Coordinates of C-alpha atoms and ligand atoms in Angstrom, one line a residue:
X1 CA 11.4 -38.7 -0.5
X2 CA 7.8 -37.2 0.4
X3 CA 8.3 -33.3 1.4
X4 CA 6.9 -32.2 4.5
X5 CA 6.0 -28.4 5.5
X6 CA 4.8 -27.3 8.8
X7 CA 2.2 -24.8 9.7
X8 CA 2.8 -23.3 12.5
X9 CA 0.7 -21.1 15.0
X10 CA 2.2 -20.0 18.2
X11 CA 0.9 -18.1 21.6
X12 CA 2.9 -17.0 24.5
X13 CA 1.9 -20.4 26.1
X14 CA 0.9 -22.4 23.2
X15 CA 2.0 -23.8 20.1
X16 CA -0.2 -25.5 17.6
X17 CA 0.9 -27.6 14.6
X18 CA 0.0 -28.6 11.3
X19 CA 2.4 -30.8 8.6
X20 CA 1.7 -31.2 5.4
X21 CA 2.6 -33.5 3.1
X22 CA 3.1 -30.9 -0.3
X23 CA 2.1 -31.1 -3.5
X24 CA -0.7 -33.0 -2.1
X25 CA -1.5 -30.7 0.5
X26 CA -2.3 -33.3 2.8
X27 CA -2.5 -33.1 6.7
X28 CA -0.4 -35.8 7.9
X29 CA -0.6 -35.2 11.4
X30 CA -1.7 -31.9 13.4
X31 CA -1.4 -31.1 17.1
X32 CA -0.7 -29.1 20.2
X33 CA 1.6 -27.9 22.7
X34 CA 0.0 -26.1 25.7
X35 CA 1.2 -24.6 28.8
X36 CA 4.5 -23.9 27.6
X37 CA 6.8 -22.7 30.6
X38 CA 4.6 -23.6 33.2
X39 CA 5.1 -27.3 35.2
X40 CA 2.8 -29.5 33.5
X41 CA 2.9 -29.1 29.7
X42 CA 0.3 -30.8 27.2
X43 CA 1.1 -32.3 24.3
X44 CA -1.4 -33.9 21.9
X45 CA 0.0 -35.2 18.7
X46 CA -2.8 -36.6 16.4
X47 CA -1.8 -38.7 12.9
X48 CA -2.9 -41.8 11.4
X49 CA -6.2 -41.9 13.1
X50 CA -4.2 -41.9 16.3
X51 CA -3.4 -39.8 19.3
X52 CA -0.4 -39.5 21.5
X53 CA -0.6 -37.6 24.3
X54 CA 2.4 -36.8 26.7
X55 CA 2.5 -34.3 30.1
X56 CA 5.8 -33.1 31.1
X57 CA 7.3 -29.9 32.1
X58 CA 8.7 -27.9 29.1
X59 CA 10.2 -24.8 30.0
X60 CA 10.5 -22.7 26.8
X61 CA 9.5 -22.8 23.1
X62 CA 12.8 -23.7 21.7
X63 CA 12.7 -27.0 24.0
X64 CA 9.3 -27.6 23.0
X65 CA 9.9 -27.7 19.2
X66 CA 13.1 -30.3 20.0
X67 CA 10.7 -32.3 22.0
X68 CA 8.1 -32.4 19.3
X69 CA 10.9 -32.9 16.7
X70 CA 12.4 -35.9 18.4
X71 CA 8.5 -37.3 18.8
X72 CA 7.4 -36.9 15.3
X73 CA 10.5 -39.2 14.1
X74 CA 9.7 -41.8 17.2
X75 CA 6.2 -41.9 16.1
X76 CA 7.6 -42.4 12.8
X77 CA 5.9 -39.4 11.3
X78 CA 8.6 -37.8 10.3
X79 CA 11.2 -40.8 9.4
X80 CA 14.5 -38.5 8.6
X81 CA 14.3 -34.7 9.1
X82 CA 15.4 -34.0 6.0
X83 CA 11.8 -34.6 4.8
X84 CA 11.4 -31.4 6.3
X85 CA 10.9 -28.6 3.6
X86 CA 9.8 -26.1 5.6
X87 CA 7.7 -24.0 8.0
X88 CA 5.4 -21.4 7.9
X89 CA 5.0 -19.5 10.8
X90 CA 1.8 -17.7 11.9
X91 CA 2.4 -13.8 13.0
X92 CA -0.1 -11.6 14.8
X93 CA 1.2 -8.4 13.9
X94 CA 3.0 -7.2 10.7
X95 CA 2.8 -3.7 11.3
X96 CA 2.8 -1.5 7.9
X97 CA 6.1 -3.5 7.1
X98 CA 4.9 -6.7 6.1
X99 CA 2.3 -6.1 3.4
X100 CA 2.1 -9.6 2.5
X101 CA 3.8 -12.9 3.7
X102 CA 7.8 -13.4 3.6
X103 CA 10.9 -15.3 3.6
X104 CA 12.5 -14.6 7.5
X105 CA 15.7 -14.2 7.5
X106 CA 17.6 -12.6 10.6
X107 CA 16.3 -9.0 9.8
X108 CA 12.8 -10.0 9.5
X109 CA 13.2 -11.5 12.1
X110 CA 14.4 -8.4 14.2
X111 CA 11.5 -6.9 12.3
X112 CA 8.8 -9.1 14.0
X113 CA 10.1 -8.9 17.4
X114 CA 10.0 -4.7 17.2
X115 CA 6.4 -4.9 16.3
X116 CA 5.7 -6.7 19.2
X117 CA 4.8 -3.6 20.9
X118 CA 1.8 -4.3 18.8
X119 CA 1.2 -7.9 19.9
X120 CA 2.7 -8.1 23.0
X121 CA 1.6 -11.9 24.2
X122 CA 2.0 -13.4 20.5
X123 CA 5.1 -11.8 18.3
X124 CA 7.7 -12.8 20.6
X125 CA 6.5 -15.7 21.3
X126 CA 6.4 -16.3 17.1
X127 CA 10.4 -14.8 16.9
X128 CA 11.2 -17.3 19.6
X129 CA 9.6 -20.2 17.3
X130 CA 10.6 -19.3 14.2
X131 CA 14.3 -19.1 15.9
X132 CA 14.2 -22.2 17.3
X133 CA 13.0 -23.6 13.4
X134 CA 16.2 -22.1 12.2
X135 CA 18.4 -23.2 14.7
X136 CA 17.2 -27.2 15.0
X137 CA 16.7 -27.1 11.1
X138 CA 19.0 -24.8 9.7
X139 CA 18.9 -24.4 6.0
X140 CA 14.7 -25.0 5.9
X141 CA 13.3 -21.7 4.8
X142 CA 11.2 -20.2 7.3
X143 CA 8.0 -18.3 6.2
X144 CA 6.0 -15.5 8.5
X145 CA 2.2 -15.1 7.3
X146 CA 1.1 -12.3 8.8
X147 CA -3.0 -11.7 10.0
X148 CA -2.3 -8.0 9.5
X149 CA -1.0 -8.8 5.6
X150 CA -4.3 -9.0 3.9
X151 CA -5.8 -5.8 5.6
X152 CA -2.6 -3.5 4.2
X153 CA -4.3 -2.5 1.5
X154 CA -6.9 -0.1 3.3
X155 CA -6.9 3.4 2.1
X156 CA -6.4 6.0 5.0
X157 CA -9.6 6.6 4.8
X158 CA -10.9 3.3 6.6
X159 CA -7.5 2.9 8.7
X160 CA -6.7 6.4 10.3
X161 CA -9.1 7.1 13.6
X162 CA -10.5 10.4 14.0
X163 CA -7.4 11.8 16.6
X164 CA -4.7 14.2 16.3
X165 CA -3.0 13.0 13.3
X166 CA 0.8 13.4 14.6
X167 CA -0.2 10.0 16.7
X168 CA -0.5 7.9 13.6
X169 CA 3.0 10.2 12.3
X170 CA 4.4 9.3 15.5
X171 CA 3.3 6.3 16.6
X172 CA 1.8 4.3 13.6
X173 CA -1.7 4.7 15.8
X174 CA -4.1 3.0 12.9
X175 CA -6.6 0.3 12.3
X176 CA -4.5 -2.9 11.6
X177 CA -7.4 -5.6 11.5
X178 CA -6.5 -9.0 12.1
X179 CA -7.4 -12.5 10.7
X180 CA -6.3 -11.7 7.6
X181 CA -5.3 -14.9 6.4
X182 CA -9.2 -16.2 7.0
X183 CA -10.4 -13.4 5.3
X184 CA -8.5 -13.5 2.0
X185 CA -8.9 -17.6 1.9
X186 CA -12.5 -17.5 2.5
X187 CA -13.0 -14.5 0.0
X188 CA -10.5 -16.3 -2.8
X189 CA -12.9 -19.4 -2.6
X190 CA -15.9 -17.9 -2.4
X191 CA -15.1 -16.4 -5.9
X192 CA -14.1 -20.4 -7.3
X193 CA -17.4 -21.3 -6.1
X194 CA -19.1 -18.5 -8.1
X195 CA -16.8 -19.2 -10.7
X196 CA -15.7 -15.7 -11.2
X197 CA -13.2 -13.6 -10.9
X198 CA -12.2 -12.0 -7.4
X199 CA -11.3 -9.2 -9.2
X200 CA -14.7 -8.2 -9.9
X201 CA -16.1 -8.9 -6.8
X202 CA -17.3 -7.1 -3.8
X203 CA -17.2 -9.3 -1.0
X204 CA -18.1 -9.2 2.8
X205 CA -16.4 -12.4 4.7
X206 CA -17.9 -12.5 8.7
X207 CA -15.1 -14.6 10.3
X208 CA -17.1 -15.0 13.8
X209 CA -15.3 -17.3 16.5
X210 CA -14.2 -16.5 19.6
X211 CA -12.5 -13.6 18.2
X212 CA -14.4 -12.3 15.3
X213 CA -14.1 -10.0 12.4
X214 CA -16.0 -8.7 9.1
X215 CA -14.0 -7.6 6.4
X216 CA -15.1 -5.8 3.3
X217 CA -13.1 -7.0 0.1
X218 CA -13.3 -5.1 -2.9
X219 CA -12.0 -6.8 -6.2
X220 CA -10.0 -9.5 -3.8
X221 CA -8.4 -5.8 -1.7
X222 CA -9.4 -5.4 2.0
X223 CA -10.7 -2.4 2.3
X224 CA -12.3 -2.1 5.5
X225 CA -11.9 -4.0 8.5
X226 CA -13.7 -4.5 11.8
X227 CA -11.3 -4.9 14.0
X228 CA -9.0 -2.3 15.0
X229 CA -5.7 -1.2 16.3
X230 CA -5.4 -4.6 18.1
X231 CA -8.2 -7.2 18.4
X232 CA -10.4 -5.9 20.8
X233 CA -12.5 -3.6 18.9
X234 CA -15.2 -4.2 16.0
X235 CA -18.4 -7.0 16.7
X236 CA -19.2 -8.4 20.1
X237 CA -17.1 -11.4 20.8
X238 CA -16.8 -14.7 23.2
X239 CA -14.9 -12.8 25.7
X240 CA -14.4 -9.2 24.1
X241 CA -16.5 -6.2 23.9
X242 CA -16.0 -5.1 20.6
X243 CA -16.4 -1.6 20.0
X244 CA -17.7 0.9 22.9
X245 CA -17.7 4.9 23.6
X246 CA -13.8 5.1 25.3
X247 CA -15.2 7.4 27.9
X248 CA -17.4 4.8 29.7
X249 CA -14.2 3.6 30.2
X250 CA -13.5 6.4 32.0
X251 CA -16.9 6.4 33.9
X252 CA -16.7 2.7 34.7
X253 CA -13.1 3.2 36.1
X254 CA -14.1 6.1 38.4
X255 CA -16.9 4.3 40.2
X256 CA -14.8 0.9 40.5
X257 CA -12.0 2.5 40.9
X258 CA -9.2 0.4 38.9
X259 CA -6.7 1.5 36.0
X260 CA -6.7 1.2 32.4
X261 CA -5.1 -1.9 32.3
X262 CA -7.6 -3.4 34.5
X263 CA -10.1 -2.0 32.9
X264 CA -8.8 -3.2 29.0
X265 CA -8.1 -6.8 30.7
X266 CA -12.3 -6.7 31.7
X267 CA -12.9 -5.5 27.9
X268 CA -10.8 -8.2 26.5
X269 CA -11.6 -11.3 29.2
X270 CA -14.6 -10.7 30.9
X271 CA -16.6 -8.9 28.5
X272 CA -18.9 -9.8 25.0
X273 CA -20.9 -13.0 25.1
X274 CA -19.5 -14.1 28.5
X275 CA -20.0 -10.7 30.0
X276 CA -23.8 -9.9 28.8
X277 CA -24.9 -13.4 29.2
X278 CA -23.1 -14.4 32.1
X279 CA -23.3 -18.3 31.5
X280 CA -20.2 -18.4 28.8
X281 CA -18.3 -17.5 26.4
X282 CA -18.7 -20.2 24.3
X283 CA -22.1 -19.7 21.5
X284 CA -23.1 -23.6 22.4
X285 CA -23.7 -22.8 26.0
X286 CA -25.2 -19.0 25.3
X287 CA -27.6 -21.0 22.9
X288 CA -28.9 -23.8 25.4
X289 CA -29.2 -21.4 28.0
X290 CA -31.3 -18.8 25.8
X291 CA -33.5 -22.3 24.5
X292 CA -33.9 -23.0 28.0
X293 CA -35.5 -19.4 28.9
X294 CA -32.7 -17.6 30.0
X295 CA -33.4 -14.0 29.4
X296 CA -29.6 -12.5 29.7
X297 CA -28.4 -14.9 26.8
X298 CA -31.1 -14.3 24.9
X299 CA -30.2 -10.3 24.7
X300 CA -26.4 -11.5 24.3
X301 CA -27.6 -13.4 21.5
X302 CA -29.7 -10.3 19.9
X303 CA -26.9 -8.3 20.6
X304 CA -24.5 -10.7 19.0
X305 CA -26.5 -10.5 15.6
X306 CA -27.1 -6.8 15.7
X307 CA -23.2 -5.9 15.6
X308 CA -22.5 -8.1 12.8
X309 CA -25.9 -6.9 10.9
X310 CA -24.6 -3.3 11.4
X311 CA -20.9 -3.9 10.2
X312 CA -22.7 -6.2 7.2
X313 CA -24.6 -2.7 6.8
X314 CA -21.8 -0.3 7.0
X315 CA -20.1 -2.8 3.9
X316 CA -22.9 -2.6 1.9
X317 CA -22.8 1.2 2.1
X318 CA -18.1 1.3 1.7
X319 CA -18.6 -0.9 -0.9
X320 CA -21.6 0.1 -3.3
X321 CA -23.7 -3.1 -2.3
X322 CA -22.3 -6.5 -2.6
X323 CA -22.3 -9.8 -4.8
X324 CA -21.2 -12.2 -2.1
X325 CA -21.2 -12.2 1.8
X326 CA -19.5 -15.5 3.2
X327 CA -19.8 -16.8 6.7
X328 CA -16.5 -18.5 8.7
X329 CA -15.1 -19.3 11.6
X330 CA -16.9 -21.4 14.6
X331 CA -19.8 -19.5 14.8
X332 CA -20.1 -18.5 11.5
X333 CA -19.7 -22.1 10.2
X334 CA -21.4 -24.1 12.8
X335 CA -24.4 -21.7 13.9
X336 CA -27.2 -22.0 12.0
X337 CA -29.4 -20.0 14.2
X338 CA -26.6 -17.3 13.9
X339 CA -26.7 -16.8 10.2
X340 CA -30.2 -16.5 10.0
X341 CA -30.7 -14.1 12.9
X342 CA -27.7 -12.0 11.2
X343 CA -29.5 -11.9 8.0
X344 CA -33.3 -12.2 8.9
X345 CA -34.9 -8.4 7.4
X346 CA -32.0 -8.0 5.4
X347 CA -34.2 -8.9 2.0
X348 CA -34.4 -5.1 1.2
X349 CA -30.8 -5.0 0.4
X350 CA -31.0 -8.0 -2.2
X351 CA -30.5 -10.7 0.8
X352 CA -32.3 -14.1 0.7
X353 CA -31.4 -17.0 3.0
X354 CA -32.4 -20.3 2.2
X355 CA -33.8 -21.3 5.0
X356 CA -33.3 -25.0 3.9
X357 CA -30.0 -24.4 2.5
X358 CA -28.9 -22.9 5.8
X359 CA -29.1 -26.4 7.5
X360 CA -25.3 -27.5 7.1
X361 CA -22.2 -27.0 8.8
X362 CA -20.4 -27.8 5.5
X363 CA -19.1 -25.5 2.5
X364 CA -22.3 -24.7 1.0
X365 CA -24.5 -21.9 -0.6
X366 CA -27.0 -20.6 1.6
X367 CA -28.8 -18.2 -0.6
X368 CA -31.7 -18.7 -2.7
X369 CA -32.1 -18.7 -6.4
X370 CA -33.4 -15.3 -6.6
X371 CA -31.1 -13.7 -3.8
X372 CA -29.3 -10.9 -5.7
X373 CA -26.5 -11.5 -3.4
X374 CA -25.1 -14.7 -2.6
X375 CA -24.1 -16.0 0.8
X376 CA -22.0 -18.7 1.7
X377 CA -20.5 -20.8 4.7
X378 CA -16.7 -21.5 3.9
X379 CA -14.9 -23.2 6.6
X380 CA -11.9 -21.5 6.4
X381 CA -8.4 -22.9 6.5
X382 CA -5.4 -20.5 7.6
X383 CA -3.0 -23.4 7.8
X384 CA -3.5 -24.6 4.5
X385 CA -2.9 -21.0 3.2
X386 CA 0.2 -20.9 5.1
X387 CA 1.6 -24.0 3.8
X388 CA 0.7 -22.4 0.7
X389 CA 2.9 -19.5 1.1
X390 CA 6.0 -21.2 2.7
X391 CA 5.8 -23.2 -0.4
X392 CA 5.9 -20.5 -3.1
X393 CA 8.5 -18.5 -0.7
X394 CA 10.8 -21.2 0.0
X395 CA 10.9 -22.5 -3.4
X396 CA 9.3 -26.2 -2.0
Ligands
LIG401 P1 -11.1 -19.3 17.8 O1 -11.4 -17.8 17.5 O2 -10.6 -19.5 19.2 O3 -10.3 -20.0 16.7 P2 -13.3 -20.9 16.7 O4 -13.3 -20.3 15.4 O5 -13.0 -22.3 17.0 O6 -12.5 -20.0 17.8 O7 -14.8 -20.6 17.3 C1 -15.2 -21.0 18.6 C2 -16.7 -20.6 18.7 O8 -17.5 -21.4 17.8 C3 -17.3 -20.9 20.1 O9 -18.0 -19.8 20.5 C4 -18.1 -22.1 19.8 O10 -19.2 -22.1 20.7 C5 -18.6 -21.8 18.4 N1 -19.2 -23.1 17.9 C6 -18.6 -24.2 17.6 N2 -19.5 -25.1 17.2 C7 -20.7 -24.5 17.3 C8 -22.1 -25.0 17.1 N3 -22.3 -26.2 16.6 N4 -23.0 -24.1 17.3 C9 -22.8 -22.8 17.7 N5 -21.6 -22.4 18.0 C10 -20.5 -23.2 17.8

């Protein structure tokens, strides 16, 4: 009987699915559950070349996985359940705790859903899942890969903020990072495609999609991170500011009078691409609107560039210089126009982009010859590094 693992990323809302067939590592089928515990829930399920797609009203998580359970065997994708070897679940925040990925049992469990103070919309959410795994599949080992994981291995110096330190003795106030498990996948493959060790590598990976973060990876260790003690800070983003001076918070909130959670919700939704340009969140739109003249996404744009050239620049100065910088992510993958702005005057520092290289949305070098440094697009895959994981875990 073929084994089949699940990867496994879920939202307050959402729930997103991968199965895999292992050792083959191929993706069977893949899909999505959205609007979970609102009326009108949307499920795609793709597989075979084909997609099913069902609305109904599914009220909680647990109900959602026993729905998509009982369709995976009707489609015939799954023909007997016990070709299920196990999930791999996905997990926002690991806190200190979970310094790399692990086997949940109940205290892990109990684990996740205390941190969640750290992740409030997503490590519930995950607890509930992963619950719901155990319960409808009990015996399956059940694996939580953490985006906080890979970033663990900061020294204090990187993760501790400039405040009172009793806040980080009292509170664990820190940098955490996130999209960890991008990171270390792009940065592991990046060093196959050089053909050298990770070990002796210094590597800056630029995971830019809607959320986006640069990482500095020293020997195959995160040692600095761009985003902070949740998401929000670091490079402009779709929606998100990135970093700013916390007292124009304080100004902005005087003169409009609202509160801080109105004002964090503006920093986090309404902010970064969407915010400066005004036409979208999305880098497609921003880029046909700056083609077509318009002035405001053409500084978002600049702006957009700038950040991650100045956190490329701050790396290069952590790390001692660099041997490879990799590019990931939907921006970072699909953006042509992106890389090169983000690396255009950077040839002092041992940067060369080839230009004709840089045309492709696939895994490819983009440097030239004599570029001391090499760049890379990766496109990065978090599932299949998850499936990875539940396998070694669970004994698969
Ligand atoms: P998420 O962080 O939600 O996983 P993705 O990694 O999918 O997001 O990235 C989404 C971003 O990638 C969007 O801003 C989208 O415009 C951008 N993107 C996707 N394709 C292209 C493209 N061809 N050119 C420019 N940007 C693109």
């Amino acid at each position: 009987m073929s084994k089949k693992v699940f990867a496994i990323n879920a939202g307050s809302s959402s729930l997103k699915f991968s199965i895999y067939e292992v050792p083959s590592e191929e993706v069977i089928s893949s899909g999505l559950i959205e609007r979970i515990g609102l009326a009108d829930s949307l499920v795609t399920i793709k597989y075979d070349g084909n997609k099913f797609e069902d609305k109904l009203d599914i009220a909680d998580h647990e109900i959602a996985i026993n729905y998509l359970l009982e369709k995976l065997n009707e489609l015939d994708i799954i023909a007997d359940y016990d070709e299920i070897a196990g999930s791999g679940h996905r997990i926002v925040a690991g806190g200190e705790h979970f310094k790399s990925s692990a086997l949940l049992g109940e205290e892990e469990i109990q684990k996740v859903e205390d941190l969640a103070e750290f992740a409030p919309l997503h490590n519930p959410a995950e607890a509930k899942v992963i619950r719901a795994f155990q319960k409808l599949l009990p015996g399956k080992p059940t694996v939580g890969v953490f985006d906080t994981s890979f970033h663990t291995t900061m020294p204090e110096k990187a993760y501790l903020y400039s405040v009172p330190y009793k806040y980080y003795e009292d509170y664990q106030a820190r940098r955490y990072g996130a999209h960890g498990t991008s990171h270390k996948y792009v940065a592991q493959r990046a060093a196959e495609l050089e053909g050298k060790n990770i070990e002796d590598l210094k590597i800056i990976t630029c995971h830019v999609g809607n959320g986006g973060s640069i990482t500095a990876v020293d020997g195959g260790k995160s040692v600095d991170t761009s985003m902070g003690f949740t998401p929000l800070a670091g490079i402009t983003m779709g929606t998100r500011s990135g970093d700013v001076d916390p007292s124009l918070l304080q100004y902005i909130m005087k003169k409009e009078n609202i509160d801080i959670d109105q004002m964090i919700n503006i920093l986090n939704k309404e902010s970064g691409l969407l915010g400066l340009s005004g036409v979208s969140s999305d880098m497609r739109d921003v880029e046909e609107a700056a083609n077509g003249g318009n002035e405001r996404a053409k500084v978002a744009i600049e702006i957009y560039y700038d950040r991650v050239k100045k956190y490329i620049g701050q790396y290069l100065a952590v790390l001692g210089g660099a041997d490879v910088i990799v590019f990931t992510a939907g921006v970072g993958e699909n953006s042509i126009t992106f890389r090169q702005g983000v690396l255009e005057g950077m040839e002092w520092a041992g940067i060369e982009l080839d230009k004709e290289a840089n045309q492709t949305r696939d895994e490819a070098k983009i440097s030239t010859a004599s570029s001391k440094v090499a760049v890379y697009t990766i496109p990065t895959d978090e599932e299949l590094m998850i499936v990875r994981d539940t396998v070694a875990l669970g004994n698969i």
